[in-house]
Amino acid sequence: MKLSLRDLDLSGKSVLVRVDFNVPLDGDGNITDDTRIQGALPTIRHLLDGGARVILMSHLGRPKGERNLKFSLQPVADRLGEIFPGKVSFASDCVGDEAMEKATNLGAGSILLLENLRFHKGETENDSAFAAQLGELAELYVNDAFGTAHRAHASTAGVAEHMEKRAMGFLLERELEVLVGELEEPKRPFVVIMGGAKVSDKIKVITALLDKADTILVGGAMAYTFRLAQGHAVGNSLVEPDYCELALQILKDAEAKGVKFLLPLDQRECEEFSDTAETWDTASYDEGGGITEGREGIDIGPLTEKLFASEIAGAGTIIWNGPMGVFEKAPFAKGTISVSQAIADSPAYTIIGGGDSVTAVNKFDLGDKMDFLSTGGGATLELLEGAELPGVAALSDSA
């Protein structure tokens, strides 16, 4: 077990905290969703209440190692200033003289937000000199950025080598409790819902969950690779022909392990990818259906919606990662809405596994009906695969 934030003596200490403030911004630089900021507040408040000097660091977007004010964290500093009036200051860089001076002069119960870590190539390259500069800013280190814990970056892994005590924040701790602890012995039936674009992105997690799940429901474009492997027509749908053999092996493994592995019975298809596209429901694959030549599959169909809803209704534990279709466009959102609603209505313990799935349930105003919304994407998948996350491995072991 890793050292927790609650185990630290904070009074008068300077604490460097890796948070995930990679928030969406509109064209004018305004924050459109502050969910990630809200997620870090319990940790920040605990630090302030304990009399710590709080130094926050994060990335935003992909500035590719160059200073680009389009990706500045100044809007986040402004938002934090609204939440903690009079307590927040901002450094125009994450290392260097200004950052060091402001960190050194920071008073107890105050917050300093550093500028975007990824303005420096040393962040993603886990450069030891850059990590050492970050480490000089504080006495203690806390990682509360689960969404980047799978990255061996300077702020998640390298900096830990320069800090005597390295603890997990409350958000990171909760993610591990749910995604590792709750799923160690899930209430049965354990239903896994997998969507998204590519089989290649989900191979490891599907393989790992075949040893835990009772039922796996597959939607999204990744389903077309399975159907292509079975000899069905997929039209112009996104497929990965190189993974057909592996798809068939997954189906065989599921059967051998007694896991119910359900692919879509039918699909919605279209001729154009637009916000106003006309869609058609295909016939069932069992009745010779498939994607019409010249058309593209973009969502699960109504038969599949009913099938998946039935499986979801009888579940004891559910984890969902990946949408059923291109839900961002209204004509292609019906399947994802249906699955979202079925999960919300289910009495099961429900986990939404980060990324687009969380975006979807929030978009459809169902997030508060779920038991747990993971803040990860890639981190969630790697944890479900059974991998050790570099950002977690770097933390101190508890006594």
mmCIF file of C-alpha atoms in Angstrom:
data_model
loop_
_atom_site.group_PDB
_atom_site.id
_atom_site.type_symbol
_atom_site.label_atom_id
_atom_site.label_comp_id
_atom_site.label_asym_id
_atom_site.label_seq_id
_atom_site.Cartn_x
_atom_site.Cartn_y
_atom_site.Cartn_z
ATOM 1 C CA MET A 1 0.000 0.000 0.000
ATOM 2 C CA LYS A 2 1.253 3.474 -0.851
ATOM 3 C CA LEU A 3 1.627 6.389 1.548
ATOM 4 C CA SER A 4 -1.521 8.519 1.760
ATOM 5 C CA LEU A 5 -1.833 12.276 2.010
ATOM 6 C CA ARG A 6 -3.583 11.815 5.359
ATOM 7 C CA ASP A 7 -0.375 10.253 6.738
ATOM 8 C CA LEU A 8 1.709 13.411 6.209
ATOM 9 C CA ASP A 9 2.582 16.053 8.800
ATOM 10 C CA LEU A 10 1.686 19.187 6.816
ATOM 11 C CA SER A 11 2.021 22.119 9.186
ATOM 12 C CA GLY A 12 4.355 24.710 7.704
ATOM 13 C CA LYS A 13 5.540 22.303 5.009
ATOM 14 C CA SER A 14 5.777 23.122 1.321
ATOM 15 C CA VAL A 15 3.995 20.459 -0.725
ATOM 16 C CA LEU A 16 4.426 19.956 -4.475
ATOM 17 C CA VAL A 17 1.224 18.476 -5.884
ATOM 18 C CA ARG A 18 0.824 16.942 -9.333
ATOM 19 C CA VAL A 19 -2.785 17.591 -10.325
ATOM 20 C CA ASP A 20 -4.622 17.055 -13.606
ATOM 21 C CA PHE A 21 -5.850 20.469 -14.729
ATOM 22 C CA ASN A 22 -5.949 19.498 -18.408
ATOM 23 C CA VAL A 23 -9.326 21.209 -18.747
ATOM 24 C CA PRO A 24 -11.181 21.977 -21.997
ATOM 25 C CA LEU A 25 -11.016 25.603 -23.157
ATOM 26 C CA ASP A 26 -13.094 27.446 -25.740
ATOM 27 C CA GLY A 27 -11.633 29.678 -28.460
ATOM 28 C CA ASP A 28 -11.413 32.598 -26.053
ATOM 29 C CA GLY A 29 -9.503 30.629 -23.417
ATOM 30 C CA ASN A 30 -12.478 30.127 -21.117
ATOM 31 C CA ILE A 31 -12.847 26.857 -19.190
ATOM 32 C CA THR A 32 -15.888 24.959 -20.484
ATOM 33 C CA ASP A 33 -15.814 22.135 -17.911
ATOM 34 C CA ASP A 34 -14.024 22.407 -14.554
ATOM 35 C CA THR A 35 -14.665 18.803 -13.481
ATOM 36 C CA ARG A 36 -10.945 18.100 -13.159
ATOM 37 C CA ILE A 37 -10.438 21.154 -10.988
ATOM 38 C CA GLN A 38 -13.334 20.091 -8.773
ATOM 39 C CA GLY A 39 -11.811 16.622 -8.486
ATOM 40 C CA ALA A 40 -8.624 18.037 -6.957
ATOM 41 C CA LEU A 41 -10.363 20.244 -4.376
ATOM 42 C CA PRO A 42 -10.566 17.691 -1.512
ATOM 43 C CA THR A 43 -6.794 17.255 -1.630
ATOM 44 C CA ILE A 44 -6.132 20.983 -1.915
ATOM 45 C CA ARG A 45 -8.490 21.804 0.964
ATOM 46 C CA HIS A 46 -6.908 19.147 3.176
ATOM 47 C CA LEU A 47 -3.481 20.648 2.526
ATOM 48 C CA LEU A 48 -4.675 24.178 3.269
ATOM 49 C CA ASP A 49 -6.464 23.078 6.437
ATOM 50 C CA GLY A 50 -3.259 21.376 7.563
ATOM 51 C CA GLY A 51 -1.294 24.605 7.243
ATOM 52 C CA ALA A 52 0.715 23.575 4.179
ATOM 53 C CA ARG A 53 2.151 25.800 1.476
ATOM 54 C CA VAL A 54 0.583 24.303 -1.661
ATOM 55 C CA ILE A 55 2.414 24.299 -4.996
ATOM 56 C CA LEU A 56 0.337 22.877 -7.833
ATOM 57 C CA MET A 57 1.716 21.652 -11.160
ATOM 58 C CA SER A 58 -0.072 20.313 -14.229
ATOM 59 C CA HIS A 59 -0.008 20.060 -17.986
ATOM 60 C CA LEU A 60 -2.622 21.367 -20.385
ATOM 61 C CA GLY A 61 -2.924 20.223 -23.977
ATOM 62 C CA ARG A 62 0.057 19.327 -26.138
ATOM 63 C CA PRO A 63 2.373 22.320 -26.599
ATOM 64 C CA LYS A 64 5.141 19.871 -27.586
ATOM 65 C CA GLY A 65 7.857 21.250 -25.352
ATOM 66 C CA GLU A 66 7.487 24.842 -26.454
ATOM 67 C CA ARG A 67 6.039 27.881 -24.711
ATOM 68 C CA ASN A 68 2.642 28.451 -26.317
ATOM 69 C CA LEU A 69 0.251 30.682 -24.389
ATOM 70 C CA LYS A 70 -2.693 29.008 -26.115
ATOM 71 C CA PHE A 71 -2.038 26.272 -23.535
ATOM 72 C CA SER A 72 -1.373 28.534 -20.557
ATOM 73 C CA LEU A 73 -2.761 27.550 -17.162
ATOM 74 C CA GLN A 74 -3.656 31.184 -16.388
ATOM 75 C CA PRO A 75 -7.417 30.454 -16.858
ATOM 76 C CA VAL A 76 -7.069 27.691 -14.262
ATOM 77 C CA ALA A 77 -5.352 30.106 -11.877
ATOM 78 C CA ASP A 78 -8.251 32.499 -12.366
ATOM 79 C CA ARG A 79 -10.781 29.750 -11.595
ATOM 80 C CA LEU A 80 -8.854 28.673 -8.496
ATOM 81 C CA GLY A 81 -8.837 32.302 -7.405
ATOM 82 C CA GLU A 82 -12.629 32.285 -7.508
ATOM 83 C CA ILE A 83 -12.730 29.132 -5.364
ATOM 84 C CA PHE A 84 -10.007 30.281 -2.930
ATOM 85 C CA PRO A 85 -10.224 34.103 -2.876
ATOM 86 C CA GLY A 86 -6.985 35.828 -1.940
ATOM 87 C CA LYS A 87 -5.019 32.593 -1.649
ATOM 88 C CA VAL A 88 -3.867 31.879 -5.215
ATOM 89 C CA SER A 89 -0.816 33.147 -7.099
ATOM 90 C CA PHE A 90 0.537 32.124 -10.489
ATOM 91 C CA ALA A 91 4.081 31.608 -11.755
ATOM 92 C CA SER A 92 4.708 32.227 -15.451
ATOM 93 C CA ASP A 93 6.984 29.178 -15.581
ATOM 94 C CA CYS A 94 7.175 25.904 -13.665
ATOM 95 C CA VAL A 95 10.939 26.136 -13.030
ATOM 96 C CA GLY A 96 13.467 28.945 -12.864
ATOM 97 C CA ASP A 97 13.982 32.019 -10.694
ATOM 98 C CA GLU A 98 10.386 33.245 -10.598
ATOM 99 C CA ALA A 99 8.963 29.833 -9.682
ATOM 100 C CA MET A 100 11.602 29.357 -6.988
ATOM 101 C CA GLU A 101 11.100 32.844 -5.534
ATOM 102 C CA LYS A 102 7.318 32.505 -5.378
ATOM 103 C CA ALA A 103 7.533 29.001 -3.916
ATOM 104 C CA THR A 104 10.022 30.133 -1.267
ATOM 105 C CA ASN A 105 7.927 33.165 -0.247
ATOM 106 C CA LEU A 106 4.599 31.340 -0.267
ATOM 107 C CA GLY A 107 2.769 31.619 3.036
ATOM 108 C CA ALA A 108 1.121 28.777 4.926
ATOM 109 C CA GLY A 109 -2.426 28.195 3.720
ATOM 110 C CA SER A 110 -1.660 29.680 0.300
ATOM 111 C CA ILE A 111 -1.563 28.214 -3.229
ATOM 112 C CA LEU A 112 0.922 28.685 -6.059
ATOM 113 C CA LEU A 113 0.000 27.332 -9.492
ATOM 114 C CA LEU A 114 2.931 26.756 -11.833
ATOM 115 C CA GLU A 115 2.710 27.310 -15.578
ATOM 116 C CA ASN A 116 2.222 24.365 -17.964
ATOM 117 C CA LEU A 117 4.797 21.621 -17.382
ATOM 118 C CA ARG A 118 4.759 20.675 -21.054
ATOM 119 C CA PHE A 119 6.240 24.018 -22.080
ATOM 120 C CA HIS A 120 9.448 22.083 -21.364
ATOM 121 C CA LYS A 121 10.528 18.975 -23.278
ATOM 122 C CA GLY A 122 12.046 17.692 -20.052
ATOM 123 C CA GLU A 123 8.558 16.923 -18.734
ATOM 124 C CA THR A 124 7.567 14.224 -21.214
ATOM 125 C CA GLU A 125 11.173 13.040 -21.604
ATOM 126 C CA ASN A 126 11.424 12.580 -17.818
ATOM 127 C CA ASP A 127 14.658 14.551 -17.883
ATOM 128 C CA SER A 128 16.494 14.164 -14.574
ATOM 129 C CA ALA A 129 17.719 17.780 -14.446
ATOM 130 C CA PHE A 130 14.198 19.113 -15.067
ATOM 131 C CA ALA A 131 12.798 16.752 -12.441
ATOM 132 C CA ALA A 132 15.429 17.946 -9.968
ATOM 133 C CA GLN A 133 14.402 21.573 -10.554
ATOM 134 C CA LEU A 134 10.799 20.683 -9.755
ATOM 135 C CA GLY A 135 11.912 18.833 -6.644
ATOM 136 C CA GLU A 136 13.724 21.911 -5.315
ATOM 137 C CA LEU A 137 10.419 23.763 -5.000
ATOM 138 C CA ALA A 138 9.050 21.830 -2.017
ATOM 139 C CA GLU A 139 9.685 19.431 0.846
ATOM 140 C CA LEU A 140 6.897 16.897 0.228
ATOM 141 C CA TYR A 141 5.354 15.448 -2.931
ATOM 142 C CA VAL A 142 1.749 14.418 -3.569
ATOM 143 C CA ASN A 143 0.424 12.871 -6.779
ATOM 144 C CA ASP A 144 -3.294 13.417 -7.283
ATOM 145 C CA ALA A 145 -3.306 13.163 -11.088
ATOM 146 C CA PHE A 146 -4.604 9.682 -11.829
ATOM 147 C CA GLY A 147 -5.157 10.603 -15.479
ATOM 148 C CA THR A 148 -1.390 10.917 -16.015
ATOM 149 C CA ALA A 149 -0.228 8.242 -13.560
ATOM 150 C CA HIS A 150 0.468 5.858 -16.456
ATOM 151 C CA ARG A 151 3.067 8.261 -17.860
ATOM 152 C CA ALA A 152 6.678 8.094 -16.670
ATOM 153 C CA HIS A 153 7.111 11.869 -16.892
ATOM 154 C CA ALA A 154 9.255 14.195 -14.813
ATOM 155 C CA SER A 155 6.296 15.390 -12.724
ATOM 156 C CA THR A 156 4.896 11.899 -12.110
ATOM 157 C CA ALA A 157 7.974 9.715 -11.782
ATOM 158 C CA GLY A 158 11.272 11.592 -12.024
ATOM 159 C CA VAL A 159 10.548 14.221 -9.389
ATOM 160 C CA ALA A 160 9.769 11.540 -6.813
ATOM 161 C CA GLU A 161 13.455 10.586 -6.718
ATOM 162 C CA HIS A 162 14.199 14.018 -5.272
ATOM 163 C CA MET A 163 11.553 13.974 -2.525
ATOM 164 C CA GLU A 164 11.875 12.173 0.814
ATOM 165 C CA LYS A 165 8.143 11.526 1.217
ATOM 166 C CA ARG A 166 5.847 10.869 -1.739
ATOM 167 C CA ALA A 167 2.139 10.326 -1.102
ATOM 168 C CA MET A 168 -1.039 9.798 -3.072
ATOM 169 C CA GLY A 169 -3.777 12.426 -2.944
ATOM 170 C CA PHE A 170 -7.400 11.645 -2.232
ATOM 171 C CA LEU A 171 -8.458 11.431 -5.884
ATOM 172 C CA LEU A 172 -5.669 9.023 -6.808
ATOM 173 C CA GLU A 173 -6.335 6.990 -3.669
ATOM 174 C CA ARG A 174 -10.032 6.665 -4.504
ATOM 175 C CA GLU A 175 -9.278 5.586 -8.090
ATOM 176 C CA LEU A 176 -7.072 2.779 -6.811
ATOM 177 C CA GLU A 177 -9.642 1.746 -4.196
ATOM 178 C CA VAL A 178 -12.323 1.351 -6.868
ATOM 179 C CA LEU A 179 -10.429 0.106 -9.915
ATOM 180 C CA VAL A 180 -8.303 -2.335 -7.936
ATOM 181 C CA GLY A 181 -10.128 -2.924 -4.654
ATOM 182 C CA GLU A 182 -13.780 -3.017 -5.781
ATOM 183 C CA LEU A 183 -12.945 -5.161 -8.814
ATOM 184 C CA GLU A 184 -10.885 -7.662 -6.861
ATOM 185 C CA GLU A 185 -14.075 -9.455 -5.820
ATOM 186 C CA PRO A 186 -16.881 -7.804 -7.825
ATOM 187 C CA LYS A 187 -20.511 -8.511 -7.075
ATOM 188 C CA ARG A 188 -21.762 -10.952 -9.721
ATOM 189 C CA PRO A 189 -22.693 -10.949 -12.500
ATOM 190 C CA PHE A 190 -19.776 -8.724 -13.475
ATOM 191 C CA VAL A 191 -20.643 -7.041 -16.790
ATOM 192 C CA VAL A 192 -17.948 -5.265 -18.811
ATOM 193 C CA ILE A 193 -18.992 -2.893 -21.608
ATOM 194 C CA MET A 194 -16.287 -2.056 -24.114
ATOM 195 C CA GLY A 195 -16.559 0.427 -26.961
ATOM 196 C CA GLY A 196 -14.361 2.804 -28.862
ATOM 197 C CA ALA A 197 -12.696 2.713 -32.235
ATOM 198 C CA LYS A 198 -10.005 0.060 -32.241
ATOM 199 C CA VAL A 199 -9.547 -3.510 -31.050
ATOM 200 C CA SER A 200 -5.809 -2.782 -30.890
ATOM 201 C CA ASP A 201 -6.410 -0.184 -28.165
ATOM 202 C CA LYS A 202 -8.324 -2.621 -25.971
ATOM 203 C CA ILE A 203 -6.674 -6.012 -26.566
ATOM 204 C CA LYS A 204 -4.804 -6.163 -23.273
ATOM 205 C CA VAL A 205 -7.717 -5.024 -21.155
ATOM 206 C CA ILE A 206 -10.161 -7.398 -22.862
ATOM 207 C CA THR A 207 -7.732 -10.283 -22.372
ATOM 208 C CA ALA A 208 -7.252 -9.402 -18.705
ATOM 209 C CA LEU A 209 -10.975 -9.031 -18.054
ATOM 210 C CA LEU A 210 -11.763 -12.407 -19.638
ATOM 211 C CA ASP A 211 -10.452 -13.857 -16.372
ATOM 212 C CA LYS A 212 -12.804 -11.714 -14.257
ATOM 213 C CA ALA A 213 -15.945 -10.882 -16.214
ATOM 214 C CA ASP A 214 -19.125 -12.908 -16.558
ATOM 215 C CA THR A 215 -20.303 -10.938 -19.596
ATOM 216 C CA ILE A 216 -18.554 -8.618 -22.057
ATOM 217 C CA LEU A 217 -20.606 -6.356 -24.318
ATOM 218 C CA VAL A 218 -18.784 -4.891 -27.300
ATOM 219 C CA GLY A 219 -19.868 -1.803 -29.245
ATOM 220 C CA GLY A 220 -18.251 1.038 -31.118
ATOM 221 C CA ALA A 221 -16.176 0.677 -34.251
ATOM 222 C CA MET A 222 -14.103 -2.084 -32.668
ATOM 223 C CA ALA A 223 -17.097 -4.392 -33.146
ATOM 224 C CA TYR A 224 -16.715 -4.223 -36.941
ATOM 225 C CA THR A 225 -13.318 -5.916 -36.766
ATOM 226 C CA PHE A 226 -14.945 -8.844 -34.957
ATOM 227 C CA ARG A 227 -17.747 -8.988 -37.518
ATOM 228 C CA LEU A 228 -15.307 -8.768 -40.422
ATOM 229 C CA ALA A 229 -13.379 -11.664 -38.886
ATOM 230 C CA GLN A 230 -16.624 -13.675 -38.845
ATOM 231 C CA GLY A 231 -17.179 -12.988 -42.531
ATOM 232 C CA HIS A 232 -19.894 -10.330 -42.299
ATOM 233 C CA ALA A 233 -20.179 -7.266 -44.541
ATOM 234 C CA VAL A 234 -18.820 -4.099 -42.902
ATOM 235 C CA GLY A 235 -19.046 -1.645 -45.813
ATOM 236 C CA ASN A 236 -16.869 1.421 -45.294
ATOM 237 C CA SER A 237 -16.762 1.020 -41.523
ATOM 238 C CA LEU A 238 -13.570 1.508 -39.577
ATOM 239 C CA VAL A 239 -11.889 -1.888 -39.250
ATOM 240 C CA GLU A 240 -8.473 -3.343 -38.472
ATOM 241 C CA PRO A 241 -8.024 -6.311 -40.839
ATOM 242 C CA ASP A 242 -4.677 -7.182 -39.254
ATOM 243 C CA TYR A 243 -6.489 -7.940 -35.996
ATOM 244 C CA CYS A 244 -9.128 -10.297 -37.382
ATOM 245 C CA GLU A 245 -7.232 -13.411 -36.365
ATOM 246 C CA LEU A 246 -6.787 -12.053 -32.856
ATOM 247 C CA ALA A 247 -10.481 -11.138 -32.705
ATOM 248 C CA LEU A 248 -11.412 -14.738 -33.470
ATOM 249 C CA GLN A 249 -8.992 -15.944 -30.795
ATOM 250 C CA ILE A 250 -10.618 -13.641 -28.239
ATOM 251 C CA LEU A 251 -14.014 -15.141 -29.106
ATOM 252 C CA LYS A 252 -12.606 -18.670 -28.660
ATOM 253 C CA ASP A 253 -10.980 -17.767 -25.349
ATOM 254 C CA ALA A 254 -14.219 -16.257 -24.081
ATOM 255 C CA GLU A 255 -16.132 -19.405 -24.959
ATOM 256 C CA ALA A 256 -13.502 -21.595 -23.307
ATOM 257 C CA LYS A 257 -13.662 -19.535 -20.111
ATOM 258 C CA GLY A 258 -17.440 -19.444 -20.007
ATOM 259 C CA VAL A 259 -17.632 -15.689 -20.571
ATOM 260 C CA LYS A 260 -20.668 -14.421 -22.457
ATOM 261 C CA PHE A 261 -19.105 -12.258 -25.197
ATOM 262 C CA LEU A 262 -21.815 -10.324 -27.006
ATOM 263 C CA LEU A 263 -21.325 -8.393 -30.232
ATOM 264 C CA PRO A 264 -23.951 -6.053 -31.717
ATOM 265 C CA LEU A 265 -26.903 -7.820 -33.352
ATOM 266 C CA ASP A 266 -27.514 -4.870 -35.670
ATOM 267 C CA GLN A 267 -26.124 -1.445 -36.462
ATOM 268 C CA ARG A 268 -27.024 2.034 -37.595
ATOM 269 C CA GLU A 269 -25.362 3.051 -40.822
ATOM 270 C CA CYS A 270 -24.980 6.245 -42.821
ATOM 271 C CA GLU A 271 -23.664 7.532 -46.122
ATOM 272 C CA GLU A 272 -22.209 10.763 -44.813
ATOM 273 C CA PHE A 273 -20.511 11.733 -41.574
ATOM 274 C CA SER A 274 -22.296 14.915 -40.540
ATOM 275 C CA ASP A 275 -24.480 16.485 -37.851
ATOM 276 C CA THR A 276 -27.547 16.081 -40.062
ATOM 277 C CA ALA A 277 -26.824 12.691 -41.599
ATOM 278 C CA GLU A 278 -29.649 10.291 -42.378
ATOM 279 C CA THR A 279 -29.231 6.893 -40.736
ATOM 280 C CA TRP A 280 -30.657 3.438 -41.416
ATOM 281 C CA ASP A 281 -31.025 0.399 -39.160
ATOM 282 C CA THR A 282 -29.499 -2.774 -40.561
ATOM 283 C CA ALA A 283 -31.032 -6.222 -40.364
ATOM 284 C CA SER A 284 -29.728 -8.597 -37.724
ATOM 285 C CA TYR A 285 -26.388 -10.219 -38.479
ATOM 286 C CA ASP A 286 -28.068 -13.538 -37.647
ATOM 287 C CA GLU A 287 -30.445 -12.935 -40.540
ATOM 288 C CA GLY A 288 -27.757 -12.063 -43.056
ATOM 289 C CA GLY A 289 -27.571 -8.394 -42.123
ATOM 290 C CA GLY A 290 -24.455 -6.277 -42.133
ATOM 291 C CA ILE A 291 -23.323 -2.873 -43.288
ATOM 292 C CA THR A 292 -24.550 -1.937 -46.764
ATOM 293 C CA GLU A 293 -21.881 -1.467 -49.406
ATOM 294 C CA GLY A 294 -20.967 2.200 -49.656
ATOM 295 C CA ARG A 295 -22.237 2.935 -46.141
ATOM 296 C CA GLU A 296 -20.511 3.143 -42.777
ATOM 297 C CA GLY A 297 -21.557 1.728 -39.421
ATOM 298 C CA ILE A 298 -21.647 4.469 -36.793
ATOM 299 C CA ASP A 299 -23.741 3.122 -33.882
ATOM 300 C CA ILE A 300 -25.347 0.024 -32.419
ATOM 301 C CA GLY A 301 -28.915 -0.635 -33.593
ATOM 302 C CA PRO A 302 -32.214 -0.979 -31.696
ATOM 303 C CA LEU A 303 -32.002 -4.777 -31.352
ATOM 304 C CA THR A 304 -28.610 -4.397 -29.736
ATOM 305 C CA GLU A 305 -29.858 -1.658 -27.451
ATOM 306 C CA LYS A 306 -32.479 -4.063 -26.064
ATOM 307 C CA LEU A 307 -29.986 -6.919 -25.744
ATOM 308 C CA PHE A 308 -27.413 -4.812 -23.924
ATOM 309 C CA ALA A 309 -30.048 -3.211 -21.670
ATOM 310 C CA SER A 310 -31.242 -6.665 -20.628
ATOM 311 C CA GLU A 311 -27.713 -7.761 -19.677
ATOM 312 C CA ILE A 312 -27.067 -4.494 -17.841
ATOM 313 C CA ALA A 313 -30.323 -4.774 -15.862
ATOM 314 C CA GLY A 314 -29.252 -8.106 -14.373
ATOM 315 C CA ALA A 315 -25.712 -7.087 -13.451
ATOM 316 C CA GLY A 316 -24.186 -6.887 -9.987
ATOM 317 C CA THR A 317 -21.167 -4.833 -11.053
ATOM 318 C CA ILE A 318 -20.696 -2.857 -14.280
ATOM 319 C CA ILE A 319 -17.665 -1.163 -15.771
ATOM 320 C CA TRP A 320 -18.005 0.765 -19.018
ATOM 321 C CA ASN A 321 -15.161 2.058 -21.171
ATOM 322 C CA GLY A 322 -15.809 3.426 -24.653
ATOM 323 C CA PRO A 323 -18.929 4.738 -26.438
ATOM 324 C CA MET A 324 -21.222 2.661 -28.641
ATOM 325 C CA GLY A 325 -20.974 5.085 -31.556
ATOM 326 C CA VAL A 326 -19.978 8.599 -32.548
ATOM 327 C CA PHE A 327 -22.148 10.102 -29.802
ATOM 328 C CA GLU A 328 -20.782 13.622 -30.335
ATOM 329 C CA LYS A 329 -23.060 13.877 -33.384
ATOM 330 C CA ALA A 330 -26.784 13.643 -32.636
ATOM 331 C CA PRO A 331 -27.711 11.177 -35.423
ATOM 332 C CA PHE A 332 -25.151 8.694 -34.096
ATOM 333 C CA ALA A 333 -25.774 9.035 -30.345
ATOM 334 C CA LYS A 334 -28.793 6.780 -29.766
ATOM 335 C CA GLY A 335 -26.839 3.672 -28.793
ATOM 336 C CA THR A 336 -24.610 5.480 -26.329
ATOM 337 C CA ILE A 337 -27.633 7.237 -24.815
ATOM 338 C CA SER A 338 -29.413 3.881 -24.474
ATOM 339 C CA VAL A 339 -26.467 2.226 -22.725
ATOM 340 C CA SER A 340 -25.955 5.275 -20.493
ATOM 341 C CA GLN A 341 -29.590 5.189 -19.409
ATOM 342 C CA ALA A 342 -29.568 1.429 -18.843
ATOM 343 C CA ILE A 343 -26.518 1.749 -16.584
ATOM 344 C CA ALA A 344 -28.106 4.677 -14.724
ATOM 345 C CA ASP A 345 -31.241 2.572 -14.119
ATOM 346 C CA SER A 346 -29.309 -0.506 -13.013
ATOM 347 C CA PRO A 347 -29.108 -1.438 -9.308
ATOM 348 C CA ALA A 348 -25.539 -2.649 -9.916
ATOM 349 C CA TYR A 349 -22.381 -0.945 -8.641
ATOM 350 C CA THR A 350 -21.474 1.143 -11.696
ATOM 351 C CA ILE A 351 -18.027 2.333 -12.761
ATOM 352 C CA ILE A 352 -17.540 4.589 -15.772
ATOM 353 C CA GLY A 353 -13.998 3.995 -16.939
ATOM 354 C CA GLY A 354 -12.778 7.435 -17.900
ATOM 355 C CA GLY A 355 -12.353 9.254 -21.198
ATOM 356 C CA ASP A 356 -15.241 9.432 -23.656
ATOM 357 C CA SER A 357 -17.549 7.346 -21.478
ATOM 358 C CA VAL A 358 -17.459 9.937 -18.699
ATOM 359 C CA THR A 359 -17.941 12.692 -21.269
ATOM 360 C CA ALA A 360 -20.992 10.848 -22.582
ATOM 361 C CA VAL A 361 -22.771 10.302 -19.264
ATOM 362 C CA ASN A 362 -22.148 13.921 -18.317
ATOM 363 C CA LYS A 363 -23.388 15.107 -21.710
ATOM 364 C CA PHE A 364 -26.619 13.180 -21.157
ATOM 365 C CA ASP A 365 -26.948 14.432 -17.544
ATOM 366 C CA LEU A 366 -26.560 10.957 -16.076
ATOM 367 C CA GLY A 367 -23.211 11.297 -14.316
ATOM 368 C CA ASP A 368 -24.815 11.677 -10.893
ATOM 369 C CA LYS A 369 -26.597 8.342 -11.394
ATOM 370 C CA MET A 370 -23.296 6.436 -11.578
ATOM 371 C CA ASP A 371 -21.416 5.173 -8.533
ATOM 372 C CA PHE A 372 -17.946 6.117 -9.763
ATOM 373 C CA LEU A 373 -16.621 8.217 -12.638
ATOM 374 C CA SER A 374 -12.940 7.540 -13.266
ATOM 375 C CA THR A 375 -10.777 10.524 -14.176
ATOM 376 C CA GLY A 376 -8.445 8.345 -16.194
ATOM 377 C CA GLY A 377 -8.449 7.235 -19.784
ATOM 378 C CA GLY A 378 -5.251 5.437 -20.613
ATOM 379 C CA ALA A 379 -4.494 5.119 -16.895
ATOM 380 C CA THR A 380 -7.806 3.368 -16.292
ATOM 381 C CA LEU A 381 -7.163 0.898 -19.098
ATOM 382 C CA GLU A 382 -3.627 0.113 -17.953
ATOM 383 C CA LEU A 383 -4.785 -0.429 -14.389
ATOM 384 C CA LEU A 384 -7.517 -2.798 -15.598
ATOM 385 C CA GLU A 385 -4.863 -4.631 -17.613
ATOM 386 C CA GLY A 386 -3.009 -5.259 -14.361
ATOM 387 C CA ALA A 387 -0.093 -2.979 -15.212
ATOM 388 C CA GLU A 388 1.801 -1.034 -12.551
ATOM 389 C CA LEU A 389 1.454 2.689 -13.167
ATOM 390 C CA PRO A 390 4.768 4.630 -13.024
ATOM 391 C CA GLY A 391 3.104 7.490 -11.135
ATOM 392 C CA VAL A 392 1.955 5.069 -8.450
ATOM 393 C CA ALA A 393 5.115 2.979 -8.328
ATOM 394 C CA ALA A 394 7.135 6.162 -7.621
ATOM 395 C CA LEU A 395 5.259 6.864 -4.363
ATOM 396 C CA SER A 396 6.480 5.920 -0.890
ATOM 397 C CA ASP A 397 5.247 2.681 0.625
ATOM 398 C CA SER A 398 3.137 3.127 3.742
ATOM 399 C CA ALA A 399 4.666 2.034 7.032
#
